[in-house]
Coordinates of C-alpha atoms and ligand atoms in Angstrom, one line a residue:
X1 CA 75.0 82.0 -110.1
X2 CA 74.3 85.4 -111.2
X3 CA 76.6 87.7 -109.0
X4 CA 74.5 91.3 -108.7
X5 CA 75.9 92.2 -105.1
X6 CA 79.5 92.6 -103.7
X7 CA 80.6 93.4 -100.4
X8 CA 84.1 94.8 -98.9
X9 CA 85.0 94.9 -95.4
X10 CA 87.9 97.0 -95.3
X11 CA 88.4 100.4 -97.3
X12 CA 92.0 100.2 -97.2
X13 CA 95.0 100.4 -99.8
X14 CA 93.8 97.3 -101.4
X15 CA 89.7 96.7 -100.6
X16 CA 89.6 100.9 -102.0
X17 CA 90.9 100.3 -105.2
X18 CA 90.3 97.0 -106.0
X19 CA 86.5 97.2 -105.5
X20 CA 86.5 100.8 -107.3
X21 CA 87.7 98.9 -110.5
X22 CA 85.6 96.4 -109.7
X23 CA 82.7 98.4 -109.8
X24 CA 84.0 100.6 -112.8
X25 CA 84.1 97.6 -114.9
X26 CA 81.1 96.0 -113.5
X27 CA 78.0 98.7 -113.6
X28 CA 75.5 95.4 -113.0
X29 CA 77.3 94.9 -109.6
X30 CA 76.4 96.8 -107.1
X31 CA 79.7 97.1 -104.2
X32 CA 80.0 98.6 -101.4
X33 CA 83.0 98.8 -99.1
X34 CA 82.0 99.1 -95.4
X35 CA 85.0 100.0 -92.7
X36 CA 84.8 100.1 -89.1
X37 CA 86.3 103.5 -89.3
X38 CA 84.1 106.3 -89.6
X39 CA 86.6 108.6 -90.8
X40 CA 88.1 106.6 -93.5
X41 CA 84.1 106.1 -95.3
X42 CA 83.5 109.7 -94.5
X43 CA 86.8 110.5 -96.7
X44 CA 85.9 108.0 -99.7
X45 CA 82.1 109.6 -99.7
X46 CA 84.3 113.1 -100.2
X47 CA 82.4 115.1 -103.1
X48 CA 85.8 116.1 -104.3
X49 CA 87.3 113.0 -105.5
X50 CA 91.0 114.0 -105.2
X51 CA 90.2 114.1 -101.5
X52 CA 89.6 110.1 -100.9
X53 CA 91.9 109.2 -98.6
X54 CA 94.7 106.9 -100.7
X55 CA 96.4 108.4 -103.3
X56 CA 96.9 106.2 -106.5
X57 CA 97.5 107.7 -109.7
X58 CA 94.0 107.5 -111.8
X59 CA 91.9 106.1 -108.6
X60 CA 90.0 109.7 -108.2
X61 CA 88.5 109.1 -111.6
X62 CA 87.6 105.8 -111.1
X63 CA 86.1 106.9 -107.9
X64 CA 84.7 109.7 -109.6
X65 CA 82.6 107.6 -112.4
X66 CA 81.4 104.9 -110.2
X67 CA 80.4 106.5 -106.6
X68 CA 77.0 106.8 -106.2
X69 CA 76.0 104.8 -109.1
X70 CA 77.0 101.2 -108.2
X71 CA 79.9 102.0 -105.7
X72 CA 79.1 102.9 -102.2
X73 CA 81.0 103.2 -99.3
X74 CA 79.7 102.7 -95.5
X75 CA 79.6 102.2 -92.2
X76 CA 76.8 99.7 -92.0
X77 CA 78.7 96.9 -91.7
X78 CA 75.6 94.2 -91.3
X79 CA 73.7 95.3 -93.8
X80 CA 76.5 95.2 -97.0
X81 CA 77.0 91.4 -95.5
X82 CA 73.2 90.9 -95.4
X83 CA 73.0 91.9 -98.9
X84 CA 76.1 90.3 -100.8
X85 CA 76.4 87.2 -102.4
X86 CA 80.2 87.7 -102.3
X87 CA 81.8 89.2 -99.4
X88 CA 85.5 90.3 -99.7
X89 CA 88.0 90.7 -97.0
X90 CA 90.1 93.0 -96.9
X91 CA 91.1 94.3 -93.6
X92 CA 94.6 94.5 -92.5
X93 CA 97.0 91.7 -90.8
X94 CA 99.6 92.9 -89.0
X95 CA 102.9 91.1 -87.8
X96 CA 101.6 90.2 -84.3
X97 CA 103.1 92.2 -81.5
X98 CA 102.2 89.8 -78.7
X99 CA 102.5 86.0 -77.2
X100 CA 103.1 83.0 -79.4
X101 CA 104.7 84.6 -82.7
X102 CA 105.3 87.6 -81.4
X103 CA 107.2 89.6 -84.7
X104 CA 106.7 86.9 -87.2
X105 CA 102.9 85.2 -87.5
X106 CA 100.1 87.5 -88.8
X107 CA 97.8 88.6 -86.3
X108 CA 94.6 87.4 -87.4
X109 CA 92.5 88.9 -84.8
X110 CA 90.4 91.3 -87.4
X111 CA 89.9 88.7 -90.3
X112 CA 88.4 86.7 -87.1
X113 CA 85.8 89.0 -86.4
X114 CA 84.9 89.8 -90.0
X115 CA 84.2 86.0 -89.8
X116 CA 82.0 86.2 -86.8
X117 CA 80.6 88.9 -88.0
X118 CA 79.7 87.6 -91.4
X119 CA 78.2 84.1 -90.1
X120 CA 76.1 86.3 -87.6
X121 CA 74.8 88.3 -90.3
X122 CA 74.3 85.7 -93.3
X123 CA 70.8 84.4 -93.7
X124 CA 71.5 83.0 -97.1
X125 CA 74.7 81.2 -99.0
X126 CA 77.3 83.6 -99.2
X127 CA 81.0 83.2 -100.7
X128 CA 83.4 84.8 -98.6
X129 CA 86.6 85.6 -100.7
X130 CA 90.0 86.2 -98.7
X131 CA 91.8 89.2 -100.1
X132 CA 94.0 90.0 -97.3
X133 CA 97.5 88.4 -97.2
X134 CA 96.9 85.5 -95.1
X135 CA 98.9 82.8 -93.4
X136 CA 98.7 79.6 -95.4
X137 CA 95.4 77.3 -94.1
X138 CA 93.6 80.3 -93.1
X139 CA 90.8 79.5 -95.1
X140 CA 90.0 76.6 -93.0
X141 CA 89.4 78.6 -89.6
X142 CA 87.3 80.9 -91.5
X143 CA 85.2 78.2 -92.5
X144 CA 85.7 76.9 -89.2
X145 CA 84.0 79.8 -87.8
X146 CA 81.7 80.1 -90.4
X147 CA 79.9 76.9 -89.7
X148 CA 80.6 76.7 -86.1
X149 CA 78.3 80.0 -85.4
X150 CA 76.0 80.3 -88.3
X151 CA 72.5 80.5 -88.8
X152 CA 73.2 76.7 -90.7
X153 CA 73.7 78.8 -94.3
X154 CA 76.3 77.4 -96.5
X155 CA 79.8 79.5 -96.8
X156 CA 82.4 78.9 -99.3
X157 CA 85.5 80.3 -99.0
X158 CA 87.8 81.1 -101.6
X159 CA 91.3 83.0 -101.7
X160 CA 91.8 85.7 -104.3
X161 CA 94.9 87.2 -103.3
X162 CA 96.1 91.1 -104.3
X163 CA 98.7 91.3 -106.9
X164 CA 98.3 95.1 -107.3
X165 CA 101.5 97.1 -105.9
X166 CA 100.8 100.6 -104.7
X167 CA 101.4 103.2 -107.0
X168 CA 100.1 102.1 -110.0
X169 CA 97.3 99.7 -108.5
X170 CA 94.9 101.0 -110.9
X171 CA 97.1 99.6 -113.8
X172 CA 97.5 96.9 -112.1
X173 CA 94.4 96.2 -111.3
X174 CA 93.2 96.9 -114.8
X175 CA 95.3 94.7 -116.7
X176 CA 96.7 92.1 -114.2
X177 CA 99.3 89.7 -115.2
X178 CA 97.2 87.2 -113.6
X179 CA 93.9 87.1 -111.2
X180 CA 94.6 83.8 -108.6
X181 CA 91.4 82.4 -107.3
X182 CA 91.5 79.0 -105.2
X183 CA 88.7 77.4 -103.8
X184 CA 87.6 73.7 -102.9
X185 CA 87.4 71.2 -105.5
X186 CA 83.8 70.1 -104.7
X187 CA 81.2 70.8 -107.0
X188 CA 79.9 73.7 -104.3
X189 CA 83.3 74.9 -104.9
X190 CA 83.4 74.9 -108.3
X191 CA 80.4 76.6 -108.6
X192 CA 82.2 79.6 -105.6
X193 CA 84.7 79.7 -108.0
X194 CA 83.1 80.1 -111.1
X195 CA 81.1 82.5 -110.1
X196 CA 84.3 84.8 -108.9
X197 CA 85.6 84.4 -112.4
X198 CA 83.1 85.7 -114.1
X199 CA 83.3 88.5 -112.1
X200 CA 86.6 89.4 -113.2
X201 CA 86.2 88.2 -117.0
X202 CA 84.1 91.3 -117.2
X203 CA 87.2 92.7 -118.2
X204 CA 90.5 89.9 -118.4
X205 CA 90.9 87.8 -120.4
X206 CA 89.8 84.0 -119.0
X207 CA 93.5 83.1 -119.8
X208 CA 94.9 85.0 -117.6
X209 CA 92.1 83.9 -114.6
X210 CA 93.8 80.7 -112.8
X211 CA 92.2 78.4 -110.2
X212 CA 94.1 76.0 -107.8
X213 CA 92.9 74.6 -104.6
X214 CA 93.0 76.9 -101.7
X215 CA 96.4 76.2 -100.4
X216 CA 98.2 76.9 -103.5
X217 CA 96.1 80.3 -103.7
X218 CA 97.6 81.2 -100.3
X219 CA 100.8 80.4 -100.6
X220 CA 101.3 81.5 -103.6
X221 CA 100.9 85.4 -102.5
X222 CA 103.5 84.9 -100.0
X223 CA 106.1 83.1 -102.5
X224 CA 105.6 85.7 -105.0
X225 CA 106.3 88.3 -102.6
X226 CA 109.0 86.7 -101.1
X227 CA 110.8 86.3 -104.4
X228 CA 110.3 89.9 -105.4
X229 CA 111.4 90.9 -102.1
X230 CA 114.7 87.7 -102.2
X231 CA 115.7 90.1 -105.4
X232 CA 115.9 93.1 -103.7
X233 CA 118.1 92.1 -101.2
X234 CA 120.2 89.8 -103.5
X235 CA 120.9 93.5 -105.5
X236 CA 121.3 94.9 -102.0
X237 CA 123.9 92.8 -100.8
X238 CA 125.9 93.5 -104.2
X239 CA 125.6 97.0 -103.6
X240 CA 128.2 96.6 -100.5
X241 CA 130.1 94.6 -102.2
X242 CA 129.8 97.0 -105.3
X243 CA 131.1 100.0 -102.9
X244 CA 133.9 98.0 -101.5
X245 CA 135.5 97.1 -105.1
X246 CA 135.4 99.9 -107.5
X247 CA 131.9 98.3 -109.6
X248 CA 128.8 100.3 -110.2
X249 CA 125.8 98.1 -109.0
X250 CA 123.7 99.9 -111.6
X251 CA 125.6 98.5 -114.3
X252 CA 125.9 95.3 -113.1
X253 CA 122.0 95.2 -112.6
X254 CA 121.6 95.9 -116.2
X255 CA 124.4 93.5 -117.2
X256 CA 122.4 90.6 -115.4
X257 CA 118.8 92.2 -116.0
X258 CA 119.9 91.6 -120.1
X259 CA 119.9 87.6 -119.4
X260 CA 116.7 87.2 -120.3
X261 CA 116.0 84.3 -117.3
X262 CA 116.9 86.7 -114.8
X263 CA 115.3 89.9 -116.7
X264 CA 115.2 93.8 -115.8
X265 CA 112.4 94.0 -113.4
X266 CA 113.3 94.2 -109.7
X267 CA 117.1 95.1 -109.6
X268 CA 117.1 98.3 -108.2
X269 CA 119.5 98.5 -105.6
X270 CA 117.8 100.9 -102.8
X271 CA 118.1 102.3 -99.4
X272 CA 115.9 99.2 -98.2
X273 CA 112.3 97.7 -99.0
X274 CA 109.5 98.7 -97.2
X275 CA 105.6 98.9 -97.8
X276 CA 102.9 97.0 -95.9
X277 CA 103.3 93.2 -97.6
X278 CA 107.2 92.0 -98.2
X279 CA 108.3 92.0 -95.0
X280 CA 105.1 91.1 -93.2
X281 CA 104.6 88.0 -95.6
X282 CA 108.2 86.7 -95.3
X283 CA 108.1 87.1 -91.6
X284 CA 105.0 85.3 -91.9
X285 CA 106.8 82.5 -94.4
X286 CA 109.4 81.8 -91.4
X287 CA 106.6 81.4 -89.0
X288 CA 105.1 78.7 -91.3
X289 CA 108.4 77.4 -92.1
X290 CA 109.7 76.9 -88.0
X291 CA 106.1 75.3 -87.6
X292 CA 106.3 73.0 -89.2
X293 CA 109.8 72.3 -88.0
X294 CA 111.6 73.1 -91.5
X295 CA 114.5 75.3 -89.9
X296 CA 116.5 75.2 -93.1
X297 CA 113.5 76.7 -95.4
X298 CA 112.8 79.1 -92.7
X299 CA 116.5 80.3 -92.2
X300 CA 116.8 80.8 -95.7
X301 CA 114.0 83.3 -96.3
X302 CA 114.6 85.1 -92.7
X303 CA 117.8 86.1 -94.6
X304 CA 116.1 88.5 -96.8
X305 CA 115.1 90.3 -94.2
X306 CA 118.2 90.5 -92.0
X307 CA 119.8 92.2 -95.6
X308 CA 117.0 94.4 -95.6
X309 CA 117.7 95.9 -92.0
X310 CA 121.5 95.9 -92.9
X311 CA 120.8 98.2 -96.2
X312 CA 118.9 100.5 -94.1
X313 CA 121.2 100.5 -90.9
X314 CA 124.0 100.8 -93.4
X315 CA 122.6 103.8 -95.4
X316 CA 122.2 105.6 -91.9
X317 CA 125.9 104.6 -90.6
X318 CA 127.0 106.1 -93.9
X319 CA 125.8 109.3 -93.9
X320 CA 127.4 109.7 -89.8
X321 CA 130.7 108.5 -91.1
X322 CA 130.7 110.6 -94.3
X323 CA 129.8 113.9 -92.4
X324 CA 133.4 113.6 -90.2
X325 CA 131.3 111.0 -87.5
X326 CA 129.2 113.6 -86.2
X327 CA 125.7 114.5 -87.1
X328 CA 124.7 116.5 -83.8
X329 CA 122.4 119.4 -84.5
X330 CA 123.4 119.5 -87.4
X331 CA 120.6 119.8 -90.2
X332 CA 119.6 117.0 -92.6
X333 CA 117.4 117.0 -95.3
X334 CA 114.8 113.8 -96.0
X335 CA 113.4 114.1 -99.6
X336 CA 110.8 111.3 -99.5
X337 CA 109.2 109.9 -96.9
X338 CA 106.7 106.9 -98.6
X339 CA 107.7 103.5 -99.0
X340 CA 107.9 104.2 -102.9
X341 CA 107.0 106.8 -105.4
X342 CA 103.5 107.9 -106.3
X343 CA 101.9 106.5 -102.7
X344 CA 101.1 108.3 -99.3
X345 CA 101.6 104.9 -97.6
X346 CA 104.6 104.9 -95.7
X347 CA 104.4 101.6 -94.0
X348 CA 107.5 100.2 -92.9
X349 CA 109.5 102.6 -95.2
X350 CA 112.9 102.8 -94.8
X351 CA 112.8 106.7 -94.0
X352 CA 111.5 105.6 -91.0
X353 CA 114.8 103.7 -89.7
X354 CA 116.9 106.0 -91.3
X355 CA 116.0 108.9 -89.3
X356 CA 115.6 107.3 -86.0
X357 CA 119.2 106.5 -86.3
X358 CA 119.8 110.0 -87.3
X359 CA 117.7 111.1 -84.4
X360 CA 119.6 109.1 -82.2
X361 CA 122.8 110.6 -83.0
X362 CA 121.3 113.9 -82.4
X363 CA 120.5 115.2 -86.1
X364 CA 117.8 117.7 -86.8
X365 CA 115.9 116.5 -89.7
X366 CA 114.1 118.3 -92.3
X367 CA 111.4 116.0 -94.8
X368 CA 109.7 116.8 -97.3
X369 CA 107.3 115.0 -99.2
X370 CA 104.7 115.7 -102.0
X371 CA 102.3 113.3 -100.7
X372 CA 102.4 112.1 -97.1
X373 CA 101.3 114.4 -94.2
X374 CA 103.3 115.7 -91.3
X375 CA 101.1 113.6 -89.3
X376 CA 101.6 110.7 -90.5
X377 CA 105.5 111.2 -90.2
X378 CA 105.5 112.0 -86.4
X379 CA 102.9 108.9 -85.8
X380 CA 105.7 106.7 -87.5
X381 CA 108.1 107.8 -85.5
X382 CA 106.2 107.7 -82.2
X383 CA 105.0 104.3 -83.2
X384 CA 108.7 103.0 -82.8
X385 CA 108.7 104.1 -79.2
X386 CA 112.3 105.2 -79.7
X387 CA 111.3 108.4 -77.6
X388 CA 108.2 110.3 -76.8
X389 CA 106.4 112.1 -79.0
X390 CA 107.6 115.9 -77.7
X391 CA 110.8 114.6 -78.6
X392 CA 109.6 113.6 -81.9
X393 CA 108.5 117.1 -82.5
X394 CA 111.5 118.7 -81.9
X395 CA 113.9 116.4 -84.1
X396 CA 111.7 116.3 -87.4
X397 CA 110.3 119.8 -89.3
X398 CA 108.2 119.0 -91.7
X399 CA 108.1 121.4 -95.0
X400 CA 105.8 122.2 -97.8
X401 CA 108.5 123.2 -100.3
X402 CA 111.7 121.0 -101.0
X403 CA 113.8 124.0 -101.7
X404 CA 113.0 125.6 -98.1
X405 CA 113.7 121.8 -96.9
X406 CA 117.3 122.0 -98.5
X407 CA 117.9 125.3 -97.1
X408 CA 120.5 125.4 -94.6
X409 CA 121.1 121.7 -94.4
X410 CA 124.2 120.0 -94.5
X411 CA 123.3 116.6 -96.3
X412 CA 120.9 115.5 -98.4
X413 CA 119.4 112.0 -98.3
X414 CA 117.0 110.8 -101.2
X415 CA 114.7 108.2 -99.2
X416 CA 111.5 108.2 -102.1
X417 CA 112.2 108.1 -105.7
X418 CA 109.3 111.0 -106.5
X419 CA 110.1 111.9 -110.2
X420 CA 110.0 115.8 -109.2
X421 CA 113.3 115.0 -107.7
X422 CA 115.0 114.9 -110.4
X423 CA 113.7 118.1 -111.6
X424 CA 114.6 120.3 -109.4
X425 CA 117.3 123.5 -110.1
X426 CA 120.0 121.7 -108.0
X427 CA 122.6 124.7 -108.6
X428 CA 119.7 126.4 -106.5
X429 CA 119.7 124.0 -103.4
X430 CA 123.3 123.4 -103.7
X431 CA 124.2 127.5 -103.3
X432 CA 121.3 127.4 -100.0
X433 CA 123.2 124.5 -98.1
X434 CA 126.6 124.3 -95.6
X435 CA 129.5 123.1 -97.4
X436 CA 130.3 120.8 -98.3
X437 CA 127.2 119.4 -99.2
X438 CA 126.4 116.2 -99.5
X439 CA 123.8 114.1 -101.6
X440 CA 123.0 110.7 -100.4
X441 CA 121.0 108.8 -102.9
X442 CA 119.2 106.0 -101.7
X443 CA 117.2 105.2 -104.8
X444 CA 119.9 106.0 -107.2
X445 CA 118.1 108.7 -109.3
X446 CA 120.0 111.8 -109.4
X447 CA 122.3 112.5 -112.1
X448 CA 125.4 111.6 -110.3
X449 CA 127.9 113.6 -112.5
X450 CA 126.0 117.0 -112.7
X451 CA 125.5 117.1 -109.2
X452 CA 129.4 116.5 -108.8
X453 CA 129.8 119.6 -111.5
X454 CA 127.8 121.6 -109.8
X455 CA 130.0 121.0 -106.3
X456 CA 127.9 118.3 -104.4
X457 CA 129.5 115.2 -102.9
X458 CA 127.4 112.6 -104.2
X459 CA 127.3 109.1 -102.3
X460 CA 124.5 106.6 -104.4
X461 CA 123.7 103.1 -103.2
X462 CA 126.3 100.5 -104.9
X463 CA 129.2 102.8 -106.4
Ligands
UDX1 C1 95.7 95.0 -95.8 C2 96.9 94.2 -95.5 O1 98.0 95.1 -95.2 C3 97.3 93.4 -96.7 O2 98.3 92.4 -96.3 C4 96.2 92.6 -97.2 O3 96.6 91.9 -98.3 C5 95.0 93.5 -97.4 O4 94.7 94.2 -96.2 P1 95.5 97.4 -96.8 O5 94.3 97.5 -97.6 O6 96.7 98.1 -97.4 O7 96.0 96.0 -96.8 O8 95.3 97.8 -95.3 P2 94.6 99.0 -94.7 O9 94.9 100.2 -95.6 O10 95.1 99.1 -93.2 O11 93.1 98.7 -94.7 C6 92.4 97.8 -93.9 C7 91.1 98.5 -93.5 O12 90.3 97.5 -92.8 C8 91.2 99.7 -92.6 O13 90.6 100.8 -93.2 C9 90.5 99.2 -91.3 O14 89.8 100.3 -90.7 C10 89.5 98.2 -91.8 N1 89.1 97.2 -90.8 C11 90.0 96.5 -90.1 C12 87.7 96.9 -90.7 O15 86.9 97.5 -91.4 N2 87.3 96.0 -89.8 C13 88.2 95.3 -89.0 O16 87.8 94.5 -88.2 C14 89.6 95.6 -89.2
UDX2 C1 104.2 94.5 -103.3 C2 104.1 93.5 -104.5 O1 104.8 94.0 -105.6 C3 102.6 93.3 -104.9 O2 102.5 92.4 -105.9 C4 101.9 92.8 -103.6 O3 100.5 92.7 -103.9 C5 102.1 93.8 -102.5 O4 103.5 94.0 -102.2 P1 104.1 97.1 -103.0 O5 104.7 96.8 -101.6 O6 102.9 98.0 -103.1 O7 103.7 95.7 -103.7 O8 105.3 97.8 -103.9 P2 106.5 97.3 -104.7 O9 106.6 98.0 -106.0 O10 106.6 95.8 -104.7 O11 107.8 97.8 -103.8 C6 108.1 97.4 -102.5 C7 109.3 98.0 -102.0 O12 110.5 97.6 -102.8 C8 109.3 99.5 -102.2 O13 109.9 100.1 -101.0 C9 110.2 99.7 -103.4 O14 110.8 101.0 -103.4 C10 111.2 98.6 -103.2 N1 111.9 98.3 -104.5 C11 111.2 97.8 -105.5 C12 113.3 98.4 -104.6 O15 114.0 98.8 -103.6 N2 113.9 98.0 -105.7 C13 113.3 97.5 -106.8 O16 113.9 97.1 -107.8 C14 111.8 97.4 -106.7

């Protein structure tokens, strides 16, 4: 099967860039990404690229060569469907905040209705893909749905789950260190999958394209995540221990990351994970787990996230024991707000947790951040429900320039590891701040001994 039209349903951090590369390295397929929100499309059909609404270093030019030509973005949600062969989804799927798995399953409600939807629409075979980061045997109610409401067209669905991490997702997505595709292992299915693959092949190499059955598709996104996420925390939890005895976690990260089984990657020590997908998909793991009565397997990845919450409760606690146990009204400076460098996402990122303590012990909090808007950091906060959003308001200013930021304050805390941070004339901030001054470094990326030269206490994560 010849594959000339793509669909999207969801112009988020992953459908965006995925199906701009797509696109980029596909100019005989035509793809469009439809949304739900008007907004967001209005924002991707910007004329000035740099304006598209997710940041990703390189994605404006990508954007840039393929709009217009064979990348679209729109609202008309029906009509992409009607057209596809392939239809992607790639909508968001949130830790349920309601009834049965309340705080741990995904809530599948919107992948649900992109099913309906699609099996309303489809007057010819289509292959729906699952790009979202789905619970495992999702595939099945999506057929399920599929067939149960159709016009009697046959769907195959296959899982293609997102590797790419935000921040360099064009990279990623451009040289992937492997594209997963499951699907069933009838000769329909076969056919489904080899038609993905030769999507992709436009531009990886077929070695690096693997197919499995659909199960093993889906649960292998959430066991890769949960292992990058299990070293995190295991680095995390040495940190403390680090602190407590006199040993620099740094070095002991690069004494381990040497072993060439255990390797460099992913041994950061850090104020705390966050982002859309670790803690979502281990939560999500658990659930599976205590389903299917496997209390041992589940209590052993809930641990990663129970570290995960200590590291950012404990970063907090620090910084009101180190400033003589009281932070009231007394000015602290956030540099970074995102989960991680080089994104305006700041889902789930530990800046959040970090100042709600703050803000509950009474601190005035100063951010800045190069990417991430002041609205977005007063709709995190609200989101918590800690307090209202006056309240909100009046504990977090939000600045355009670090050194203003810095000015006055009487700690601060390095929540995003933005490479201008380390750039900056620290004599500078140091001479505009009370004394002492303090320099909390959750990501470890300030030059611990010239900041001590210069006068700064300087507290890192893990020495
Ligand atoms: C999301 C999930 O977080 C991730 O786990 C999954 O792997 C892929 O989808 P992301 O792209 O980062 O990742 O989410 P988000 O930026 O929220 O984008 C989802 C988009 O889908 C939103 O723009 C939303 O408006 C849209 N959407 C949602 C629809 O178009 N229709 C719906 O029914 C629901
Ligand atoms: C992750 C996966 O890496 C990606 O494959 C998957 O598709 C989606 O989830 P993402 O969340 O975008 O990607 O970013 P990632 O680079 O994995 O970082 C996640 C969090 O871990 C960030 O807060 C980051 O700062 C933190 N981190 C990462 C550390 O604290 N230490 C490290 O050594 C690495």
């Amino acid at each position: 099967m010849e594959i000339t039209k793509i669909c999207c349903i969801g112009a988020g951090y992953v459908g965006g860039p995925t199906m701009a590369v797509i696109a980029q390295k596909c100019p005989h397929i035509q793809v469009t990404v439809v949304d739900l929100n008007e907004q967001r499309i209005k924002d991707w059909n910007d004329p000035n690229t740099d304006n598209i609404p997710i940041y990703e270093p390189g994605l404006a030019e990508i954007v840039a060569e393929a709009r217009g030509r064979n990348l679209f973005f729109s609202t008309e949600v029906e009509k992409a469907i009607d057209e596809a062969q392939i239809i992607f989804i790639s909508v968001n799927t949130p830790t349920k905040t309601y009834g049965k798995g309340k705080g741990m399953a995904a809530d599948l409600k919107y992948i649900e209705l992109c099913a309906r939807q699609i099996a309303k629409v489809a007057k010819q075979n289509k292959i729906v893909v699952e790009k979202s980061t789905l619970p495992v045997r999702t595939a099945e109610a999506i057929k399920s749905i599929l067939d149960n409401t159709g016009n009697g067209v046959q769907f195959q669905i296959l899982s293609n789950p997102e590797f790419l991490a935000e921040g360099t997702a064009v990279t990623d997505l451009l040289n992937p260190d492997r594209i997963l595709i499951g699907g069933d292992t009838t000769h329909e299915g076969e056919t489904a999958i080899n038609a993905l693959v030769n999507v992709y092949a436009n531009w990886v190499n077929r070695d690096k394209i693997l197919t499995t059955n659909v199960w093993s598709s889906e649960l292998s996104k959430l066991t890769a995540n949960a292992f990058l996420a299990q070293r995190i925390s295991s680095i995390n939890a040495m940190s403390e221990l680090c602190e407590k005895t006199g040993a620099d976690v740094n070095e002991v990260a690069k004494a381990i990351g040497m072993d060439s089984r255990i390797g460099p990657k992913f041994l950061k020590a850090s104020v705390g994970f966050g982002g859309s997908c670790f803690q979502k998909d281990i939560l999500n793991l658990v659930y599976i787990a205590k389903t299917y009565g496997l209390n041992e397997v589940a209590d052993y990845w809930e641990q990663v996230i129970i570290m995960n919450d200590h590291q950012k409760r404990r970063f907090s606690n620090k910084i009101v024991q180190t400033l003589y146990n009281t932070v009231a009204d007394k000015k602290i400076t956030f540099l970074g707000w995102a989960f991680k460098k080089d994104t305006n996402d700041t889902r789930e990122s530990a800046a959040i947790y970090v100042a709600d303590d703050l803000i509950n012990e009474q601190a005035k909090i100063s951010v800045y951040d190069p990417k991430v808007s002041r609205n977005k950091m007063l709709s995190d906060l609200d989101y918590l429900g800690t307090r209202t959003s006056d309240e909100n308001i009046n504990s977090l200013t939000i600045f355009e320039d670090a050194y203003d930021a810095c000015k006055g304050s009487h700690a601060i805390a390095v929540l995003t590891e933005w490479d201008e941070f380390t750039t900056y004339d620290w004599q500078k901030i140091y001479e505009s701040m009370h004394k002492p001054a303090f320099v909390f470094d959750g990501r470890n990326i300030l030059d611990a001994k010239k900041l001590e030269s210069i006068g700064f206490v300087y507290k890192g994560i893990g020495s």
